[in-house]
Amino acid sequence: MILAALYVLLALLDVLSCAEENLRAGATRLDCVRASEQCLKEQACSTKYRTMRQCVAGGKESNFSLVAGLEAKDECRSAMDALKQSPLYNCRCKRGMKKEKNCLRIYWGIYQTLQGNDFLEDSPYEPVNSRLSDIFRLAPIIGEPAVARENNCLNAAKACNLNDTCKKYRSAYISPCTSRVSTAEVCNKRKCHKALRQFFDKVPPKHSYGMLFCSCPISDQTACSERRRQTIVPVCSYEEKQKPNCLELQATCKTNYICRSRLADFFVNCQPEPRSLSGCLKENYADCLLSYSGLIGTVMTPNYLRTPKISVSPYCDCSNSGNNKDECDKFTEFFSENTCLRNAIQAFGNGTDVGVWQPMSPVQTTTSTTTPYQRNRERNPNTIDNHINADTGIYHFCGNLQQSNDSDSGTSFTYNDTSNSKAASENPPTFF
């Protein structure tokens, strides 16, 4: 009894410690737009910031490749070192914020300068204190999972129509994603993607996740899983006339600030770890699902594959990869064979979460996705390391011991629909 009480007390102290660290980090960190504005108001910071931007503009292949003379190189390095002491150094952005693209442009300008133009190292987004316990039934992940006995995907769509916010933003993406613009174009993909991003940024996870990550009964796998796959209107948002090579698609994503940032966020938050209880390096299903949904509405939009198991992929393949076939396969497998993501999706559908009865820190291991920065360090071990270290307190796993008040809210929905649910589940899925 005493040991049990002591264990609960230690777990609570761990939660409070994590919360304190998150609050302290959030209190000192500005978003990159505000940090830039603050820097430009201070003469010393403004001068160094402008110098750094000139250095970046002068050499995209190398920070100093086109900057002539040792004095100019020293000036650039001095400007970069000085900015490490400014709010710009530790700034982040918030997903869906009003000036998100501008914020991300500032972030990557600073980050790639200090990183040597490297990509996909840290997420540019401010960590969100996600708590899917408001949706999940907080049951241990070990043991027999809950089995769906009804078409939760159909129920989720009906529940969305009964929620004003969900219905509003769902209608906002259904319209451009299903409206043909010409005989050659099935839709305006740009408008469709933008509306999809707004849906997943604005609609509460209870409803948006309910449609995207719903579970299907064994007796109705085909129709239910197809309805889930059709959630994002893949004929417009996902499919192309020809499948591009995945590495080429990744390169295209890199040229767009939002896509680049959402992909970096996905790599950070859905990193698999076979030694962890959850299958995730960060031990946080909420962060993984949030980062996955953030990819929808970009050129890297993923969707479910028509396979018996839960598997997702962007619309691309590894044909014509040449000598980069292994690298391409590794990239695609991060989606299709990602145990962290698969467990997170199954946990949502089953109404379970990371084993909250056993708070534990993330397993410390080398990331399985090798970044250009890491490859450069392997080739050039003497390279100066200017890596931006995010506040480690933010990434501690905070065991959440709070039981949801509504234990079934993640998998059961109430609705008032005149349609026959049995007939609806048997008919081909629709968007409405």
Short mmCIF file of C-alpha atoms in Angstrom, two decimals:
data_model
loop_
_atom_site.label_atom_id
_atom_site.label_comp_id
_atom_site.label_asym_id
_atom_site.label_seq_id
_atom_site.Cartn_x
_atom_site.Cartn_y
_atom_site.Cartn_z
CA MET A 1 0.00 0.00 0.00
CA ILE A 2 2.82 2.35 0.96
CA LEU A 3 4.74 1.46 -2.20
CA ALA A 4 1.66 2.11 -4.33
CA ALA A 5 1.14 5.51 -2.70
CA LEU A 6 4.82 6.34 -3.19
CA TYR A 7 4.62 5.38 -6.87
CA VAL A 8 1.61 7.62 -7.45
CA LEU A 9 3.36 10.48 -5.62
CA LEU A 10 6.49 10.14 -7.76
CA ALA A 11 4.38 10.06 -10.92
CA LEU A 12 2.56 13.24 -9.86
CA LEU A 13 5.87 14.96 -9.13
CA ASP A 14 7.03 13.98 -12.62
CA VAL A 15 3.91 15.52 -14.15
CA LEU A 16 4.27 18.74 -12.13
CA SER A 17 7.95 18.99 -13.01
CA CYS A 18 7.20 18.65 -16.72
CA ALA A 19 4.41 21.20 -16.53
CA GLU A 20 6.72 23.67 -14.77
CA GLU A 21 9.41 23.19 -17.42
CA ASN A 22 6.91 23.71 -20.23
CA LEU A 23 5.55 26.88 -18.64
CA ARG A 24 9.04 28.25 -18.06
CA ALA A 25 10.08 27.52 -21.66
CA GLY A 26 6.87 28.99 -23.08
CA ALA A 27 7.22 32.14 -21.00
CA THR A 28 10.67 32.98 -22.42
CA ARG A 29 10.16 31.95 -26.06
CA LEU A 30 8.67 34.27 -28.68
CA ASP A 31 7.24 33.32 -32.02
CA CYS A 32 9.63 34.20 -34.83
CA VAL A 33 7.52 37.12 -36.13
CA ARG A 34 7.55 38.86 -32.75
CA ALA A 35 11.19 37.96 -32.19
CA SER A 36 12.11 39.50 -35.56
CA GLU A 37 10.14 42.67 -34.78
CA GLN A 38 11.81 42.94 -31.39
CA CYS A 39 15.26 42.42 -32.90
CA LEU A 40 14.72 45.09 -35.57
CA LYS A 41 13.86 47.63 -32.85
CA GLU A 42 17.27 47.15 -31.21
CA GLN A 43 20.13 48.67 -33.16
CA ALA A 44 22.78 46.08 -32.28
CA CYS A 45 20.51 43.13 -33.01
CA SER A 46 19.10 44.74 -36.14
CA THR A 47 22.58 45.31 -37.58
CA LYS A 48 23.64 41.71 -36.98
CA TYR A 49 20.32 40.39 -38.33
CA ARG A 50 20.66 42.35 -41.58
CA THR A 51 24.26 41.20 -41.95
CA MET A 52 23.23 37.59 -41.50
CA ARG A 53 20.49 37.89 -44.11
CA GLN A 54 23.02 39.34 -46.59
CA CYS A 55 25.34 36.43 -45.87
CA VAL A 56 22.54 33.95 -46.53
CA ALA A 57 21.51 35.71 -49.75
CA GLY A 58 25.15 35.67 -50.87
CA GLY A 59 25.62 31.95 -50.73
CA LYS A 60 22.91 29.28 -50.85
CA GLU A 61 25.29 26.42 -51.58
CA SER A 62 27.50 27.36 -48.65
CA ASN A 63 27.04 30.04 -46.06
CA PHE A 64 30.26 31.71 -47.11
CA SER A 65 30.89 30.42 -50.63
CA LEU A 66 30.15 33.72 -52.36
CA VAL A 67 31.26 36.04 -49.60
CA ALA A 68 34.70 37.30 -50.59
CA GLY A 69 37.60 37.66 -48.20
CA LEU A 70 38.39 36.46 -44.72
CA GLU A 71 37.10 39.68 -43.15
CA ALA A 72 33.68 39.21 -44.75
CA LYS A 73 33.58 35.60 -43.55
CA ASP A 74 34.48 36.66 -40.03
CA GLU A 75 31.77 39.33 -40.14
CA CYS A 76 29.17 36.77 -41.15
CA ARG A 77 30.24 34.37 -38.44
CA SER A 78 30.24 37.16 -35.86
CA ALA A 79 26.69 38.13 -36.86
CA MET A 80 25.50 34.54 -36.51
CA ASP A 81 27.15 34.14 -33.12
CA ALA A 82 25.59 37.40 -31.92
CA LEU A 83 22.11 36.24 -32.94
CA LYS A 84 22.46 33.23 -30.64
CA GLN A 85 22.04 35.70 -27.79
CA SER A 86 18.86 37.20 -29.27
CA PRO A 87 15.22 36.00 -29.05
CA LEU A 88 15.51 34.94 -32.69
CA TYR A 89 17.78 32.05 -31.75
CA ASN A 90 15.13 30.16 -29.82
CA CYS A 91 12.00 31.33 -31.64
CA ARG A 92 9.33 28.93 -32.88
CA CYS A 93 6.01 29.16 -34.72
CA LYS A 94 2.48 28.00 -33.96
CA ARG A 95 0.64 25.79 -36.38
CA GLY A 96 -2.26 27.64 -38.00
CA MET A 97 -1.18 31.05 -36.62
CA LYS A 98 -2.18 34.15 -38.56
CA LYS A 99 1.29 34.80 -40.00
CA GLU A 100 2.43 31.19 -40.09
CA LYS A 101 4.20 31.32 -43.45
CA ASN A 102 6.09 34.50 -42.54
CA CYS A 103 7.04 33.01 -39.17
CA LEU A 104 8.35 29.86 -40.82
CA ARG A 105 10.31 31.89 -43.38
CA ILE A 106 12.09 33.70 -40.54
CA TYR A 107 12.68 30.45 -38.65
CA TRP A 108 14.24 28.61 -41.57
CA GLY A 109 16.33 31.64 -42.47
CA ILE A 110 17.88 31.57 -39.00
CA TYR A 111 17.94 27.79 -38.66
CA GLN A 112 19.52 26.90 -41.98
CA THR A 113 22.16 29.57 -41.45
CA LEU A 114 23.23 28.19 -38.11
CA GLN A 115 22.82 24.62 -39.35
CA GLY A 116 24.69 25.00 -42.62
CA ASN A 117 21.55 24.79 -44.81
CA ASP A 118 20.51 21.52 -43.23
CA PHE A 119 16.94 20.35 -43.27
CA LEU A 120 14.62 18.27 -41.14
CA GLU A 121 16.57 18.46 -37.89
CA ASP A 122 14.14 20.12 -35.47
CA SER A 123 10.48 21.00 -35.73
CA PRO A 124 9.89 24.75 -36.14
CA TYR A 125 6.61 24.48 -34.23
CA GLU A 126 6.10 25.35 -30.60
CA PRO A 127 5.32 22.09 -28.76
CA VAL A 128 1.63 21.82 -27.96
CA ASN A 129 0.57 20.44 -24.59
CA SER A 130 -1.60 17.92 -26.39
CA ARG A 131 -3.82 15.85 -24.14
CA LEU A 132 -5.80 13.27 -26.00
CA SER A 133 -7.08 12.01 -22.67
CA ASP A 134 -10.01 14.28 -23.40
CA ILE A 135 -10.79 11.90 -26.25
CA PHE A 136 -9.15 8.59 -25.37
CA ARG A 137 -10.34 6.15 -22.77
CA LEU A 138 -7.14 6.04 -20.77
CA ALA A 139 -6.63 2.30 -20.67
CA PRO A 140 -3.25 0.55 -20.75
CA ILE A 141 -2.06 -0.27 -24.26
CA ILE A 142 -0.95 -3.72 -23.12
CA GLY A 143 -3.58 -6.42 -23.47
CA GLU A 144 -6.42 -7.06 -25.87
CA PRO A 145 -7.42 -3.87 -27.71
CA ALA A 146 -10.98 -2.71 -27.93
CA VAL A 147 -12.76 -4.08 -30.99
CA ALA A 148 -14.95 -1.81 -33.06
CA ARG A 149 -18.44 -3.24 -33.34
CA GLU A 150 -19.95 -0.53 -35.52
CA ASN A 151 -18.96 1.80 -38.32
CA ASN A 152 -17.32 4.56 -36.28
CA CYS A 153 -16.26 6.33 -39.47
CA LEU A 154 -19.90 6.77 -40.46
CA ASN A 155 -20.77 7.87 -36.93
CA ALA A 156 -17.91 10.40 -36.96
CA ALA A 157 -19.16 11.96 -40.20
CA LYS A 158 -22.64 12.30 -38.70
CA ALA A 159 -21.23 13.79 -35.50
CA CYS A 160 -19.30 16.33 -37.56
CA ASN A 161 -22.50 17.47 -39.24
CA LEU A 162 -24.00 18.11 -35.80
CA ASN A 163 -21.08 20.32 -34.73
CA ASP A 164 -21.17 23.85 -36.16
CA THR A 165 -17.40 24.29 -36.38
CA CYS A 166 -16.76 20.88 -37.92
CA LYS A 167 -19.64 21.23 -40.38
CA LYS A 168 -18.46 24.71 -41.42
CA TYR A 169 -14.86 23.74 -42.16
CA ARG A 170 -15.79 20.39 -43.67
CA SER A 171 -18.12 22.07 -46.13
CA ALA A 172 -15.35 24.58 -46.84
CA TYR A 173 -13.02 21.86 -48.11
CA ILE A 174 -15.62 19.57 -49.70
CA SER A 175 -16.62 22.34 -52.11
CA PRO A 176 -13.23 23.09 -53.74
CA CYS A 177 -12.10 19.47 -53.48
CA THR A 178 -15.09 18.15 -55.45
CA SER A 179 -15.62 20.98 -57.97
CA ARG A 180 -14.21 20.29 -61.42
CA VAL A 181 -12.56 23.38 -62.92
CA SER A 182 -12.07 22.07 -66.49
CA THR A 183 -12.21 18.90 -68.53
CA ALA A 184 -8.55 18.31 -67.72
CA GLU A 185 -8.55 19.34 -64.05
CA VAL A 186 -10.78 17.55 -61.55
CA CYS A 187 -10.44 20.37 -59.02
CA ASN A 188 -8.44 23.36 -57.84
CA LYS A 189 -5.84 21.46 -55.79
CA ARG A 190 -4.34 24.60 -54.26
CA LYS A 191 -7.70 25.71 -52.82
CA CYS A 192 -8.50 22.15 -51.76
CA HIS A 193 -5.20 21.85 -49.86
CA LYS A 194 -5.62 25.20 -48.15
CA ALA A 195 -9.15 24.32 -47.00
CA LEU A 196 -7.98 20.93 -45.72
CA ARG A 197 -5.22 22.57 -43.67
CA GLN A 198 -7.78 24.91 -42.15
CA PHE A 199 -10.05 21.98 -41.30
CA PHE A 200 -7.36 20.14 -39.35
CA ASP A 201 -6.01 23.34 -37.80
CA LYS A 202 -9.36 24.75 -36.67
CA VAL A 203 -11.66 21.80 -35.93
CA PRO A 204 -11.35 20.17 -32.48
CA PRO A 205 -9.57 16.79 -32.62
CA LYS A 206 -12.65 15.10 -31.17
CA HIS A 207 -14.28 15.58 -34.56
CA SER A 208 -11.43 15.87 -37.08
CA TYR A 209 -9.57 12.89 -35.64
CA GLY A 210 -12.84 11.02 -35.32
CA MET A 211 -13.16 11.08 -39.10
CA LEU A 212 -9.49 10.57 -39.94
CA PHE A 213 -8.49 7.91 -37.39
CA CYS A 214 -11.78 6.07 -36.83
CA SER A 215 -11.77 2.33 -36.22
CA CYS A 216 -13.67 -0.18 -38.32
CA PRO A 217 -15.51 -3.36 -37.29
CA ILE A 218 -14.15 -6.66 -38.58
CA SER A 219 -17.50 -7.37 -40.20
CA ASP A 220 -17.40 -4.15 -42.25
CA GLN A 221 -13.73 -3.51 -42.97
CA THR A 222 -14.04 -2.72 -46.69
CA ALA A 223 -16.77 -0.06 -46.72
CA CYS A 224 -15.68 1.50 -43.42
CA SER A 225 -11.99 1.73 -44.29
CA GLU A 226 -12.85 3.16 -47.69
CA ARG A 227 -14.97 5.86 -46.05
CA ARG A 228 -12.00 6.69 -43.83
CA ARG A 229 -9.74 6.83 -46.89
CA GLN A 230 -12.17 9.15 -48.65
CA THR A 231 -12.17 11.66 -45.74
CA ILE A 232 -9.66 13.95 -47.47
CA VAL A 233 -11.25 13.59 -50.96
CA PRO A 234 -8.15 11.84 -52.36
CA VAL A 235 -9.16 12.22 -56.00
CA CYS A 236 -8.28 15.89 -55.60
CA SER A 237 -6.02 16.28 -52.57
CA TYR A 238 -3.95 13.14 -52.95
CA GLU A 239 -3.84 11.58 -56.40
CA GLU A 240 -1.95 12.85 -59.44
CA LYS A 241 -2.01 11.86 -63.10
CA GLN A 242 1.38 10.23 -62.60
CA LYS A 243 3.12 9.14 -59.42
CA PRO A 244 6.25 11.21 -58.81
CA ASN A 245 9.42 9.80 -57.29
CA CYS A 246 9.27 10.16 -53.49
CA LEU A 247 12.67 11.87 -53.22
CA GLU A 248 11.63 14.36 -55.91
CA LEU A 249 8.39 14.97 -53.99
CA GLN A 250 10.42 15.52 -50.83
CA ALA A 251 12.61 18.04 -52.68
CA THR A 252 9.47 19.85 -53.88
CA CYS A 253 8.17 19.89 -50.32
CA LYS A 254 11.43 21.44 -49.17
CA THR A 255 10.83 24.50 -51.38
CA ASN A 256 7.60 25.33 -49.52
CA TYR A 257 7.89 26.70 -45.99
CA ILE A 258 4.69 25.10 -44.71
CA CYS A 259 5.30 21.67 -46.27
CA ARG A 260 8.92 21.68 -45.16
CA SER A 261 7.91 22.53 -41.61
CA ARG A 262 5.06 20.03 -41.37
CA LEU A 263 7.32 17.25 -42.67
CA ALA A 264 10.04 18.13 -40.14
CA ASP A 265 7.39 18.08 -37.41
CA PHE A 266 6.22 14.64 -38.56
CA PHE A 267 9.74 13.21 -38.51
CA VAL A 268 10.32 14.53 -35.00
CA ASN A 269 7.03 13.46 -33.43
CA CYS A 270 6.39 10.11 -35.14
CA GLN A 271 9.90 8.71 -34.81
CA PRO A 272 9.53 4.95 -34.12
CA GLU A 273 11.40 3.27 -31.28
CA PRO A 274 11.01 -0.51 -30.93
CA ARG A 275 12.25 -0.52 -27.31
CA SER A 276 9.55 1.84 -26.04
CA LEU A 277 6.19 0.81 -24.64
CA SER A 278 4.26 2.79 -27.24
CA GLY A 279 6.55 2.19 -30.22
CA CYS A 280 7.33 5.93 -30.27
CA LEU A 281 10.60 7.61 -29.37
CA LYS A 282 8.75 10.50 -27.71
CA GLU A 283 6.12 8.28 -26.06
CA ASN A 284 3.39 10.67 -27.18
CA TYR A 285 0.59 9.57 -29.48
CA ALA A 286 -1.05 12.99 -29.38
CA ASP A 287 1.97 14.74 -30.88
CA CYS A 288 2.32 12.07 -33.58
CA LEU A 289 -1.32 12.31 -34.68
CA LEU A 290 -1.15 16.12 -34.67
CA SER A 291 1.98 16.16 -36.85
CA TYR A 292 0.51 13.57 -39.25
CA SER A 293 -2.70 15.54 -39.70
CA GLY A 294 -0.56 18.63 -40.31
CA LEU A 295 0.82 17.07 -43.50
CA ILE A 296 -2.65 16.89 -45.04
CA GLY A 297 -3.10 19.81 -47.38
CA THR A 298 0.55 19.92 -48.55
CA VAL A 299 2.25 18.30 -51.55
CA MET A 300 3.32 15.59 -49.08
CA THR A 301 -0.31 14.75 -48.23
CA PRO A 302 -0.46 11.12 -47.02
CA ASN A 303 -3.45 8.82 -47.12
CA TYR A 304 -4.44 5.28 -46.26
CA LEU A 305 -3.38 2.49 -48.60
CA ARG A 306 -5.86 -0.20 -49.58
CA THR A 307 -4.18 -2.89 -47.48
CA PRO A 308 -5.44 -5.19 -44.70
CA LYS A 309 -3.33 -3.45 -42.06
CA ILE A 310 -3.23 0.26 -41.27
CA SER A 311 -0.66 1.71 -43.64
CA VAL A 312 -0.29 5.20 -45.09
CA SER A 313 1.86 6.80 -47.76
CA PRO A 314 2.26 9.99 -49.77
CA TYR A 315 1.26 9.63 -53.43
CA CYS A 316 4.68 8.64 -54.76
CA ASP A 317 6.92 5.63 -55.35
CA CYS A 318 10.62 4.82 -55.62
CA SER A 319 10.83 4.03 -59.32
CA ASN A 320 13.61 5.88 -61.14
CA SER A 321 15.53 6.40 -57.91
CA GLY A 322 18.82 5.17 -59.36
CA ASN A 323 21.56 4.97 -56.75
CA ASN A 324 19.23 6.56 -54.19
CA LYS A 325 16.83 3.60 -54.09
CA ASP A 326 17.71 2.68 -50.50
CA GLU A 327 17.27 6.26 -49.33
CA CYS A 328 13.93 6.46 -51.11
CA ASP A 329 12.73 3.18 -49.61
CA LYS A 330 13.70 4.39 -46.15
CA PHE A 331 11.72 7.58 -46.70
CA THR A 332 8.55 5.76 -47.82
CA GLU A 333 8.83 3.18 -45.04
CA PHE A 334 8.78 6.00 -42.48
CA PHE A 335 5.14 6.36 -43.54
CA SER A 336 4.03 2.87 -44.57
CA GLU A 337 5.88 0.84 -41.91
CA ASN A 338 5.85 3.36 -39.07
CA THR A 339 4.91 1.45 -35.91
CA CYS A 340 4.64 4.65 -33.88
CA LEU A 341 2.08 6.14 -36.24
CA ARG A 342 0.22 2.86 -36.64
CA ASN A 343 -0.01 2.38 -32.87
CA ALA A 344 -1.18 5.96 -32.43
CA ILE A 345 -3.96 5.52 -35.01
CA GLN A 346 -5.02 2.20 -33.51
CA ALA A 347 -4.93 3.69 -30.02
CA PHE A 348 -7.27 6.47 -31.06
CA GLY A 349 -9.65 4.10 -32.76
CA ASN A 350 -9.57 1.68 -29.83
CA GLY A 351 -9.90 4.38 -27.19
CA THR A 352 -6.50 3.78 -25.59
CA ASP A 353 -3.42 5.92 -25.05
CA VAL A 354 0.21 5.49 -24.05
CA GLY A 355 0.31 3.46 -20.82
CA VAL A 356 -0.32 6.36 -18.45
CA TRP A 357 -0.04 4.10 -15.45
CA GLN A 358 3.69 3.90 -16.13
CA PRO A 359 5.18 7.36 -16.86
CA MET A 360 8.57 7.02 -18.51
CA SER A 361 11.06 9.23 -20.29
CA PRO A 362 11.54 8.87 -24.05
CA VAL A 363 14.19 6.35 -25.06
CA GLN A 364 17.35 8.21 -25.93
CA THR A 365 18.60 6.88 -29.22
CA THR A 366 19.90 8.07 -32.55
CA THR A 367 17.12 9.02 -34.93
CA SER A 368 16.56 6.38 -37.59
CA THR A 369 16.10 8.98 -40.31
CA THR A 370 19.54 10.25 -41.30
CA THR A 371 19.44 13.95 -42.12
CA PRO A 372 21.76 15.87 -44.44
CA TYR A 373 23.30 17.46 -41.34
CA GLN A 374 24.23 14.06 -39.91
CA ARG A 375 25.66 12.83 -43.22
CA ASN A 376 27.72 16.03 -43.47
CA ARG A 377 29.06 15.51 -39.94
CA GLU A 378 30.05 11.95 -40.81
CA ARG A 379 31.97 13.13 -43.86
CA ASN A 380 33.43 16.22 -42.14
CA PRO A 381 33.83 15.54 -38.41
CA ASN A 382 35.58 18.89 -37.90
CA THR A 383 32.59 20.89 -39.10
CA ILE A 384 31.59 23.57 -36.58
CA ASP A 385 28.43 22.46 -34.83
CA ASN A 386 25.95 25.32 -34.63
CA HIS A 387 22.93 23.09 -33.98
CA ILE A 388 19.99 24.87 -32.39
CA ASN A 389 19.25 22.92 -29.25
CA ALA A 390 15.58 23.11 -28.34
CA ASP A 391 14.80 23.32 -24.65
CA THR A 392 15.05 19.71 -23.55
CA GLY A 393 12.40 20.25 -20.91
CA ILE A 394 9.80 20.51 -23.61
CA TYR A 395 10.50 17.03 -24.90
CA HIS A 396 10.30 15.19 -21.56
CA PHE A 397 7.45 12.74 -21.44
CA CYS A 398 4.91 14.01 -18.95
CA GLY A 399 2.90 11.12 -17.60
CA ASN A 400 -0.74 12.14 -17.61
CA LEU A 401 -2.69 10.55 -14.79
CA GLN A 402 -5.93 12.40 -15.31
CA GLN A 403 -8.82 10.17 -16.29
CA SER A 404 -11.10 11.61 -18.95
CA ASN A 405 -14.51 12.60 -17.67
CA ASP A 406 -16.10 11.11 -20.75
CA SER A 407 -14.31 7.82 -21.18
CA ASP A 408 -16.07 6.89 -24.40
CA SER A 409 -15.89 10.21 -26.23
CA GLY A 410 -13.13 9.01 -28.56
CA THR A 411 -15.05 6.18 -30.14
CA SER A 412 -18.76 6.82 -29.64
CA PHE A 413 -20.75 9.61 -31.17
CA THR A 414 -24.32 10.80 -30.77
CA TYR A 415 -26.15 12.00 -33.80
CA ASN A 416 -29.60 12.76 -35.07
CA ASP A 417 -29.67 11.51 -38.61
CA THR A 418 -32.71 10.37 -40.56
CA SER A 419 -30.70 8.03 -42.77
CA ASN A 420 -30.61 4.31 -42.12
CA SER A 421 -27.18 3.63 -40.61
CA LYS A 422 -27.11 -0.01 -41.68
CA ALA A 423 -27.91 0.86 -45.26
CA ALA A 424 -25.40 3.68 -45.20
CA SER A 425 -22.61 1.38 -44.07
CA GLU A 426 -23.35 -1.05 -46.88
CA ASN A 427 -23.51 1.54 -49.64
CA PRO A 428 -20.38 3.03 -51.26
CA PRO A 429 -19.00 5.88 -49.10
CA THR A 430 -19.86 9.46 -49.89
CA PHE A 431 -18.36 12.74 -48.73
CA PHE A 432 -21.52 14.00 -47.06
#
